[in-house]
PDB file of C-alpha atoms in Angstrom:
ATOM      1  CA  UNK G 276      -0.032  -0.003   0.141  1.00 64.00           C
ATOM      2  CA  UNK G 277       1.283   3.569  -0.921  1.00 80.00           C
ATOM      3  CA  UNK G 278       2.500   5.672   2.028  1.00 89.00           C
ATOM      4  CA  UNK G 279       1.900   9.481   1.768  1.00 89.00           C
ATOM      5  CA  UNK G 280       2.815  12.432   3.686  1.00 89.00           C
ATOM      6  CA  UNK G 281       0.690  13.960   6.231  1.00 86.00           C
ATOM      7  CA  UNK G 282       0.298  17.223   4.234  1.00 86.00           C
ATOM      8  CA  UNK G 283      -1.314  15.086   1.293  1.00 89.00           C
ATOM      9  CA  UNK G 284      -4.191  13.811   3.163  1.00 89.00           C
ATOM     10  CA  UNK G 285      -7.393  14.978   1.631  1.00 88.00           C
ATOM     11  CA  UNK G 286     -11.285  14.567   2.573  1.00 86.00           C
ATOM     12  CA  UNK G 287     -12.370  11.060   1.808  1.00 82.00           C
ATOM     13  CA  UNK G 288      -9.017   9.250   1.823  1.00 86.00           C
ATOM     14  CA  UNK G 289      -8.978   5.936   3.608  1.00 88.00           C
ATOM     15  CA  UNK G 290      -5.845   5.726   5.880  1.00 90.00           C
ATOM     16  CA  UNK G 291      -4.431   2.864   8.004  1.00 90.00           C
ATOM     17  CA  UNK G 292      -3.874   4.446  11.285  1.00 89.00           C
ATOM     18  CA  UNK G 293      -3.288   2.734  14.925  1.00 87.00           C
ATOM     19  CA  UNK G 294      -4.234  -0.589  13.605  1.00 86.00           C
ATOM     20  CA  UNK G 295      -7.841   0.687  12.226  1.00 87.00           C
ATOM     21  CA  UNK G 296      -9.266   1.749   8.924  1.00 89.00           C
ATOM     22  CA  UNK G 297     -10.076   5.581   9.063  1.00 89.00           C
ATOM     23  CA  UNK G 298     -11.690   7.957   6.388  1.00 87.00           C
ATOM     24  CA  UNK G 299     -10.788  11.395   6.481  1.00 88.00           C
ATOM     25  CA  UNK G 300     -13.835  13.567   7.063  1.00 87.00           C
ATOM     26  CA  UNK G 301     -12.451  17.261   7.598  1.00 90.00           C
ATOM     27  CA  UNK G 302      -8.785  18.441   6.946  1.00 91.00           C
ATOM     28  CA  UNK G 303      -7.422  21.599   8.078  1.00 92.00           C
ATOM     29  CA  UNK G 304      -3.890  22.633   7.038  1.00 89.00           C
ATOM     30  CA  UNK G 305      -2.603  24.794   9.670  1.00 89.00           C
ATOM     31  CA  UNK G 306       0.683  27.016   9.446  1.00 89.00           C
ATOM     32  CA  UNK G 307       1.457  28.597  12.883  1.00 88.00           C
ATOM     33  CA  UNK G 308       3.537  31.389  13.315  1.00 88.00           C
ATOM     34  CA  UNK G 309       6.432  29.378  15.244  1.00 87.00           C
ATOM     35  CA  UNK G 310       7.055  25.763  14.112  1.00 86.00           C
ATOM     36  CA  UNK G 311       6.244  23.530  11.282  1.00 86.00           C
ATOM     37  CA  UNK G 312       3.046  23.314   9.330  1.00 88.00           C
ATOM     38  CA  UNK G 313       0.580  20.334   9.930  1.00 91.00           C
ATOM     39  CA  UNK G 314      -2.640  18.894   8.904  1.00 90.00           C
ATOM     40  CA  UNK G 315      -5.444  18.834  11.627  1.00 93.00           C
ATOM     41  CA  UNK G 316      -7.252  15.920  10.366  1.00 92.00           C
ATOM     42  CA  UNK G 317     -11.001  14.463  11.635  1.00 93.00           C
ATOM     43  CA  UNK G 318     -11.278  10.798  10.846  1.00 91.00           C
ATOM     44  CA  UNK G 319     -13.957   8.736  11.476  1.00 88.00           C
ATOM     45  CA  UNK G 320     -13.715   4.599  11.706  1.00 87.00           C
ATOM     46  CA  UNK G 321     -15.094   2.622   8.986  1.00 84.00           C
ATOM     47  CA  UNK G 322     -15.537  -0.489  11.346  1.00 83.00           C
ATOM     48  CA  UNK G 323     -17.124   1.035  14.344  1.00 83.00           C
ATOM     49  CA  UNK G 324     -17.782   4.745  13.593  1.00 80.00           C
ATOM     50  CA  UNK G 325     -15.699   6.184  16.279  1.00 88.00           C
ATOM     51  CA  UNK G 326     -14.118   9.610  15.790  1.00 91.00           C
ATOM     52  CA  UNK G 327     -10.426  10.709  16.214  1.00 92.00           C
ATOM     53  CA  UNK G 328      -8.687  14.323  15.899  1.00 93.00           C
ATOM     54  CA  UNK G 329      -5.171  13.709  14.830  1.00 92.00           C
ATOM     55  CA  UNK G 330      -2.306  15.974  13.803  1.00 93.00           C
ATOM     56  CA  UNK G 331       0.034  15.077  10.983  1.00 91.00           C
ATOM     57  CA  UNK G 332       3.269  16.906  10.358  1.00 90.00           C
ATOM     58  CA  UNK G 333       4.496  16.729   6.608  1.00 85.00           C
ATOM     59  CA  UNK G 334       7.368  14.704   7.558  1.00 88.00           C
ATOM     60  CA  UNK G 335       4.822  11.989   9.045  1.00 90.00           C
ATOM     61  CA  UNK G 336       4.309   9.061   6.711  1.00 91.00           C
ATOM     62  CA  UNK G 337       0.654   7.354   6.524  1.00 91.00           C
ATOM     63  CA  UNK G 338      -0.405   4.384   4.872  1.00 91.00           C
ATOM     64  CA  UNK G 339      -3.309   5.050   2.325  1.00 90.00           C
ATOM     65  CA  UNK G 340      -5.697   2.208   1.550  1.00 89.00           C
ATOM     66  CA  UNK G 341      -7.500   1.849  -1.779  1.00 87.00           C
ATOM     67  CA  UNK G 342     -10.984   0.264  -1.395  1.00 88.00           C
ATOM     68  CA  UNK G 343     -12.237  -1.859  -4.117  1.00 90.00           C
ATOM     69  CA  UNK G 344     -15.800  -0.504  -5.293  1.00 90.00           C
ATOM     70  CA  UNK G 345     -18.326  -3.082  -6.783  1.00 91.00           C
ATOM     71  CA  UNK G 346     -21.712  -2.746  -7.946  1.00 92.00           C
ATOM     72  CA  UNK G 347     -24.023  -5.097  -6.784  1.00 93.00           C
ATOM     73  CA  UNK G 348     -27.750  -5.465  -6.772  1.00 94.00           C
ATOM     74  CA  UNK G 349     -29.891  -5.729  -3.571  1.00 94.00           C
ATOM     75  CA  UNK G 350     -32.085  -8.881  -3.692  1.00 94.00           C
ATOM     76  CA  UNK G 351     -33.864  -9.223  -0.371  1.00 92.00           C
ATOM     77  CA  UNK G 352     -33.418  -9.069   3.605  1.00 90.00           C
ATOM     78  CA  UNK G 353     -33.513 -12.043   5.829  1.00 88.00           C
ATOM     79  CA  UNK G 354     -33.200 -11.580   9.656  1.00 87.00           C
ATOM     80  CA  UNK G 355     -31.755  -8.324   9.637  1.00 85.00           C
ATOM     81  CA  UNK G 356     -29.322  -9.209   6.811  1.00 90.00           C
ATOM     82  CA  UNK G 357     -29.404  -7.635   3.450  1.00 92.00           C
ATOM     83  CA  UNK G 358     -28.446  -9.754   0.520  1.00 93.00           C
ATOM     84  CA  UNK G 359     -26.909  -8.387  -2.322  1.00 94.00           C
ATOM     85  CA  UNK G 360     -25.811 -10.102  -5.876  1.00 93.00           C
ATOM     86  CA  UNK G 361     -22.549  -8.974  -7.671  1.00 90.00           C
ATOM     87  CA  UNK G 362     -23.697  -8.007 -11.067  1.00 87.00           C
ATOM     88  CA  UNK G 363     -20.666  -9.479 -12.804  1.00 89.00           C
ATOM     89  CA  UNK G 364     -19.980 -12.612 -10.917  1.00 89.00           C
ATOM     90  CA  UNK G 365     -23.450 -13.480  -9.765  1.00 90.00           C
ATOM     91  CA  UNK G 366     -21.697 -14.170  -6.256  1.00 90.00           C
ATOM     92  CA  UNK G 367     -24.265 -13.164  -3.145  1.00 91.00           C
ATOM     93  CA  UNK G 368     -23.029 -11.636  -0.240  1.00 90.00           C
ATOM     94  CA  UNK G 369     -24.896 -11.176   3.378  1.00 91.00           C
ATOM     95  CA  UNK G 370     -24.301  -7.620   4.939  1.00 90.00           C
ATOM     96  CA  UNK G 371     -25.986  -6.246   8.253  1.00 88.00           C
ATOM     97  CA  UNK G 372     -28.881  -3.757   7.678  1.00 84.00           C
ATOM     98  CA  UNK G 373     -27.002  -1.341  10.169  1.00 81.00           C
ATOM     99  CA  UNK G 374     -24.394  -0.746   7.608  1.00 81.00           C
ATOM    100  CA  UNK G 375     -26.611   1.516   5.803  1.00 82.00           C
ATOM    101  CA  UNK G 376     -27.764   3.374   8.960  1.00 79.00           C
ATOM    102  CA  UNK G 377     -30.777   5.597   8.751  1.00 83.00           C
ATOM    103  CA  UNK G 378     -30.632   5.509   4.781  1.00 85.00           C
ATOM    104  CA  UNK G 379     -31.797   1.887   5.126  1.00 88.00           C
ATOM    105  CA  UNK G 380     -35.459   2.674   4.143  1.00 90.00           C
ATOM    106  CA  UNK G 381     -34.303   4.154   0.811  1.00 91.00           C
ATOM    107  CA  UNK G 382     -32.978   0.668  -0.364  1.00 91.00           C
ATOM    108  CA  UNK G 383     -35.464  -0.701  -2.783  1.00 90.00           C
ATOM    109  CA  UNK G 384     -35.800  -4.277  -4.420  1.00 90.00           C
ATOM    110  CA  UNK G 385     -33.383  -4.653  -7.484  1.00 92.00           C
ATOM    111  CA  UNK G 386     -31.648  -1.465  -6.535  1.00 93.00           C
ATOM    112  CA  UNK G 387     -27.957  -1.567  -8.020  1.00 93.00           C
ATOM    113  CA  UNK G 388     -25.666  -0.005  -5.184  1.00 93.00           C
ATOM    114  CA  UNK G 389     -21.938   0.528  -4.759  1.00 91.00           C
ATOM    115  CA  UNK G 390     -20.300  -1.661  -1.821  1.00 90.00           C
ATOM    116  CA  UNK G 391     -16.640  -0.774  -0.719  1.00 88.00           C
ATOM    117  CA  UNK G 392     -14.588  -3.640   0.095  1.00 88.00           C
ATOM    118  CA  UNK G 393     -11.220  -3.868   1.923  1.00 87.00           C
ATOM    119  CA  UNK G 394      -9.817  -7.144   0.904  1.00 85.00           C
ATOM    120  CA  UNK G 395     -13.148  -9.281   1.574  1.00 84.00           C
ATOM    121  CA  UNK G 396     -14.706  -7.105   4.135  1.00 85.00           C
ATOM    122  CA  UNK G 397     -17.473  -4.903   3.256  1.00 85.00           C
ATOM    123  CA  UNK G 398     -16.914  -1.362   4.773  1.00 84.00           C
ATOM    124  CA  UNK G 399     -19.564   0.833   3.215  1.00 83.00           C
ATOM    125  CA  UNK G 400     -22.584   0.883   1.028  1.00 86.00           C
ATOM    126  CA  UNK G 401     -23.334   3.669  -1.174  1.00 87.00           C
ATOM    127  CA  UNK G 402     -27.029   4.204  -2.565  1.00 89.00           C
ATOM    128  CA  UNK G 403     -27.906   6.181  -5.662  1.00 91.00           C
ATOM    129  CA  UNK G 404     -27.793   9.704  -5.058  1.00 90.00           C
ATOM    130  CA  UNK G 405     -31.662  10.215  -5.884  1.00 92.00           C
ATOM    131  CA  UNK G 406     -34.338   7.751  -5.222  1.00 92.00           C
ATOM    132  CA  UNK G 407     -38.169   7.988  -6.178  1.00 92.00           C
ATOM    133  CA  UNK G 408     -40.704   7.593  -3.601  1.00 92.00           C
ATOM    134  CA  UNK G 409     -44.411   8.110  -3.320  1.00 93.00           C
ATOM    135  CA  UNK G 410     -45.979  10.368  -0.772  1.00 92.00           C
ATOM    136  CA  UNK G 411     -48.587   8.634   1.482  1.00 93.00           C
ATOM    137  CA  UNK G 412     -49.582  11.203   3.577  1.00 92.00           C
ATOM    138  CA  UNK G 413     -49.492  14.931   3.592  1.00 89.00           C
ATOM    139  CA  UNK G 414     -51.484  18.177   4.116  1.00 86.00           C
ATOM    140  CA  UNK G 415     -53.850  19.238   1.121  1.00 82.00           C
ATOM    141  CA  UNK G 416     -52.493  21.881  -1.439  1.00 72.00           C
ATOM    142  CA  UNK G 417     -53.392  25.304  -0.508  1.00 68.00           C
ATOM    143  CA  UNK G 418     -54.113  27.828  -3.409  1.00 68.00           C
ATOM    144  CA  UNK G 419     -52.003  31.057  -3.208  1.00 64.00           C
ATOM    145  CA  UNK G 420     -49.375  29.512  -0.694  1.00 61.00           C
ATOM    146  CA  UNK G 421     -46.475  30.568  -2.632  1.00 61.00           C
ATOM    147  CA  UNK G 422     -43.888  31.621  -0.122  1.00 59.00           C
ATOM    148  CA  UNK G 423     -40.367  30.498  -1.186  1.00 62.00           C
ATOM    149  CA  UNK G 424     -39.156  28.792   2.081  1.00 69.00           C
ATOM    150  CA  UNK G 425     -42.585  27.235   3.233  1.00 79.00           C
ATOM    151  CA  UNK G 426     -42.475  23.672   3.449  1.00 86.00           C
ATOM    152  CA  UNK G 427     -44.919  21.086   4.733  1.00 88.00           C
ATOM    153  CA  UNK G 428     -44.334  17.559   6.279  1.00 91.00           C
ATOM    154  CA  UNK G 429     -44.928  14.492   4.241  1.00 92.00           C
ATOM    155  CA  UNK G 430     -44.713  10.822   4.785  1.00 93.00           C
ATOM    156  CA  UNK G 431     -43.275   8.550   2.182  1.00 93.00           C
ATOM    157  CA  UNK G 432     -44.165   5.071   1.270  1.00 93.00           C
ATOM    158  CA  UNK G 433     -41.164   3.798   3.091  1.00 91.00           C
ATOM    159  CA  UNK G 434     -42.061   5.615   6.389  1.00 91.00           C
ATOM    160  CA  UNK G 435     -39.511   8.272   6.268  1.00 91.00           C
ATOM    161  CA  UNK G 436     -40.539  11.990   7.017  1.00 92.00           C
ATOM    162  CA  UNK G 437     -39.606  14.573   4.702  1.00 92.00           C
ATOM    163  CA  UNK G 438     -40.383  18.498   4.335  1.00 91.00           C
ATOM    164  CA  UNK G 439     -42.033  19.014   0.540  1.00 90.00           C
ATOM    165  CA  UNK G 440     -43.126  22.254  -0.977  1.00 87.00           C
ATOM    166  CA  UNK G 441     -46.760  23.350  -0.544  1.00 85.00           C
ATOM    167  CA  UNK G 442     -47.632  22.381  -4.203  1.00 85.00           C
ATOM    168  CA  UNK G 443     -46.942  18.837  -3.758  1.00 86.00           C
ATOM    169  CA  UNK G 444     -49.910  16.712  -3.145  1.00 87.00           C
ATOM    170  CA  UNK G 445     -50.690  13.099  -1.780  1.00 89.00           C
ATOM    171  CA  UNK G 446     -50.011  10.167  -3.906  1.00 91.00           C
ATOM    172  CA  UNK G 447     -47.359  12.082  -6.022  1.00 92.00           C
ATOM    173  CA  UNK G 448     -44.060  10.509  -6.802  1.00 94.00           C
ATOM    174  CA  UNK G 449     -40.969  12.861  -5.778  1.00 94.00           C
ATOM    175  CA  UNK G 450     -37.309  12.363  -5.925  1.00 94.00           C
ATOM    176  CA  UNK G 451     -35.381  12.450  -2.642  1.00 93.00           C
ATOM    177  CA  UNK G 452     -31.563  13.008  -2.219  1.00 90.00           C
ATOM    178  CA  UNK G 453     -30.536   9.864  -0.314  1.00 86.00           C
ATOM    179  CA  UNK G 454     -27.343  11.768   0.978  1.00 82.00           C
ATOM    180  CA  UNK G 455     -29.302  14.794   2.723  1.00 84.00           C
ATOM    181  CA  UNK G 456     -32.466  12.653   3.045  1.00 85.00           C
ATOM    182  CA  UNK G 457     -34.412  15.842   1.451  1.00 90.00           C
ATOM    183  CA  UNK G 458     -36.937  16.510  -1.193  1.00 92.00           C
ATOM    184  CA  UNK G 459     -35.060  17.267  -4.642  1.00 90.00           C
ATOM    185  CA  UNK G 460     -37.922  17.480  -7.197  1.00 91.00           C
ATOM    186  CA  UNK G 461     -41.091  16.033  -8.610  1.00 88.00           C
ATOM    187  CA  UNK G 462     -40.648  12.674 -10.360  1.00 82.00           C
TER     188      UNK G 462
END
């Protein structure tokens, strides 16, 4: 694995540090008036989600890890385990549902996701950025309510609550951003 200098760390880099796999969430490059420059790196553990703040001087060497990304199709859920199929080899893999966290309701049957692997260990599941959902419950459309920043609550077919513009009615399909979990546009 390639070693990089402490000042080359960028957000999104996966690093092997203190025996764990960490993703750099936030990186601030600091040049104090006295002493050498350093990078203040906020990292998140990919295995257990714990956070760590660490300083890396430019002379420090850190191990950068490359994760293998594979497109996989969601098949079904079985006792808290999600079953995915590799779209090239047709191998099936079971992953715990909590790997998706709060984005779990947006996973739909047959959806293709990107799973990141370190050797054979699955570390992260990335959903498509936008997903189409149906509104099952919201307040009726009110004529003349055109204020730019007025939103109303709505419940989607997967049970998730989002805020939608006042012109969106019940039983309409909308596009939801899975990263921010917010309304994006009408479908």
